[in-house]
Short mmCIF file of C-alpha atoms in Angstrom, two decimals:
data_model
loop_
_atom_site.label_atom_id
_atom_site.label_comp_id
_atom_site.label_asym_id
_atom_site.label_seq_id
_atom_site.Cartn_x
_atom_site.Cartn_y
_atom_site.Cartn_z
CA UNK A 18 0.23 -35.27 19.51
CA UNK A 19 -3.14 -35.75 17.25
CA UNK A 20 -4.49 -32.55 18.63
CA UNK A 21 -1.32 -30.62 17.33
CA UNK A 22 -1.42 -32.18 14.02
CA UNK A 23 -4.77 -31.70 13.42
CA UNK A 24 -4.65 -27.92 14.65
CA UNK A 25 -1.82 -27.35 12.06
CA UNK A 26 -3.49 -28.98 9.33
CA UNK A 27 -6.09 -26.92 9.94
CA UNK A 28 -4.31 -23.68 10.66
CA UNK A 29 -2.21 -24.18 7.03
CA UNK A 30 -5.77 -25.01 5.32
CA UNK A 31 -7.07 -22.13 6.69
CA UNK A 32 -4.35 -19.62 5.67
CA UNK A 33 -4.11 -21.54 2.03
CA UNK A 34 -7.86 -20.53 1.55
CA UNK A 35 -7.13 -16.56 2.33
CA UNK A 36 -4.18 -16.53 0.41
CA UNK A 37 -6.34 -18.08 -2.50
CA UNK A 38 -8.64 -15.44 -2.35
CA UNK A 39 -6.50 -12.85 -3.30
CA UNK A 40 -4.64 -14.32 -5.87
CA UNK A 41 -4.00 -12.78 -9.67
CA UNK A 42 -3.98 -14.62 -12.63
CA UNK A 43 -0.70 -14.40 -14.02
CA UNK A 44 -1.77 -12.01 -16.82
CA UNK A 45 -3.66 -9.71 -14.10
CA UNK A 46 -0.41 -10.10 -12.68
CA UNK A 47 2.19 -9.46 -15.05
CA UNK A 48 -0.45 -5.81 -15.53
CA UNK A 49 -0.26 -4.94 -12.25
CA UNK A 50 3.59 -5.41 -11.86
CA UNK A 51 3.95 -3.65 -15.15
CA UNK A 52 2.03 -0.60 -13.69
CA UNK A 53 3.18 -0.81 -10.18
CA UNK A 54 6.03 -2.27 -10.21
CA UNK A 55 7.30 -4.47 -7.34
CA UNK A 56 6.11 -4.93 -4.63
CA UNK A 57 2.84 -4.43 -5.39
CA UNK A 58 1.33 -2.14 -3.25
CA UNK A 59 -2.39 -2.71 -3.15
CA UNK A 60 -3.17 1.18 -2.63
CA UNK A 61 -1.52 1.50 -6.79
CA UNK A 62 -3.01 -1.76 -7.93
CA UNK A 63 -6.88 -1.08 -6.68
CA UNK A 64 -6.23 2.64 -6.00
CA UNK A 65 -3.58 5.11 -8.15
CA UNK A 66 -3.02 2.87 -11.65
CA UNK A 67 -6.41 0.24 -11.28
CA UNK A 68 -7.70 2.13 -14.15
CA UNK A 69 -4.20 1.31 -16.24
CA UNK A 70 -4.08 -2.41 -15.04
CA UNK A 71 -7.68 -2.66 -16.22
CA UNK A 72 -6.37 -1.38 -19.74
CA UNK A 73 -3.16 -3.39 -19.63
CA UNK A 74 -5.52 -6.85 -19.18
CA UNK A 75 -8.42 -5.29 -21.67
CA UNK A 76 -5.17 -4.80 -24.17
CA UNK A 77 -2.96 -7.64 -23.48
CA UNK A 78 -4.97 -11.13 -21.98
CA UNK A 79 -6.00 -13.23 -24.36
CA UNK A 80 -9.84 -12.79 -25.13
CA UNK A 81 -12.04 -15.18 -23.52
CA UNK A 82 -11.45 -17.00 -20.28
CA UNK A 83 -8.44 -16.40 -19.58
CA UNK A 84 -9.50 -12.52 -19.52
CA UNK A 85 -11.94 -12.98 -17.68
CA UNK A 86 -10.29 -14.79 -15.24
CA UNK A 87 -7.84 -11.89 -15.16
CA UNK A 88 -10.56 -9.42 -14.56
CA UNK A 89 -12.49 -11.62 -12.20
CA UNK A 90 -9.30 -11.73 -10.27
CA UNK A 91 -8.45 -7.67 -10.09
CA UNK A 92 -12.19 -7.96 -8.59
CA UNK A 93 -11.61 -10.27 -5.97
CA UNK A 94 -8.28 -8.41 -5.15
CA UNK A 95 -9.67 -5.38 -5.02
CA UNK A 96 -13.09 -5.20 -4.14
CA UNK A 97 -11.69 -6.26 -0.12
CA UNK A 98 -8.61 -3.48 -0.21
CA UNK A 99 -10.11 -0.35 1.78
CA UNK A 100 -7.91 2.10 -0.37
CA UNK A 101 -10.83 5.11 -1.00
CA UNK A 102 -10.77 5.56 3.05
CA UNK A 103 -6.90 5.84 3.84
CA UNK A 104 -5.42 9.10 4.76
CA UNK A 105 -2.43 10.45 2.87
CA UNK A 106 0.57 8.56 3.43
CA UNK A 107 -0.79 5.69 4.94
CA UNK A 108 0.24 2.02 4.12
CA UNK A 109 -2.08 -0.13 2.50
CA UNK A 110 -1.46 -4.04 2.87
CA UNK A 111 0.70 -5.04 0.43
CA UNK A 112 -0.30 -7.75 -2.09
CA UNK A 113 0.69 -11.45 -1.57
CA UNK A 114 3.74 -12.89 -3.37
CA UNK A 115 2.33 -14.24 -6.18
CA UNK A 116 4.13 -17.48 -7.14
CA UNK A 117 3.84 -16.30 -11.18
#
């Protein structure tokens, strides 16, 4: 019974920290669904419109941290999506539900 318990606790901390690594800022967020409306496919957030969402946060995050915190995040989002090498048509992984 402690084995189980132990390998779920570990298996839901495990899957909290990957989730957390792709995770927008709710600004970065409300840019990319703005953009790319929803879902958000991670092939138009990093790929077709990255260069819009980048002007959407540069116009419309607050200066400062919370901007940077936006841009930081489009980086970490982004900077793991393989989107340059897909072939036409193919399905990038979608982004995560958001909770924003």
């Amino acid at each position: 019974m402690r084995f189980t318990a132990l390998t779920f606790a570990v298996i839901a901390a495990l899957s909290s920290l990957a989730s957390a690594q792709f995770r927008l800022t709710p600004c970065a967020a409300v840019c990319a669904k703005e953009k790319c409306g929803e879902p958000m496919p991670r092939y138009c957030v990093c790929g077709d419109r990255r260069a819009d969402v980048d002007k959407c946060i540069e116009s419309n995050c607050p200066e400062g941290l919370e901007r940077s915190q936006a841009q930081r995040s489009m980086i970490g989002l982004c900077g793991r999506a393989r989107v340059e090498g897909m072939e036409d048509g193919q399905q990038a992984p979608m982004v995560e539900q958001l909770g924003v």
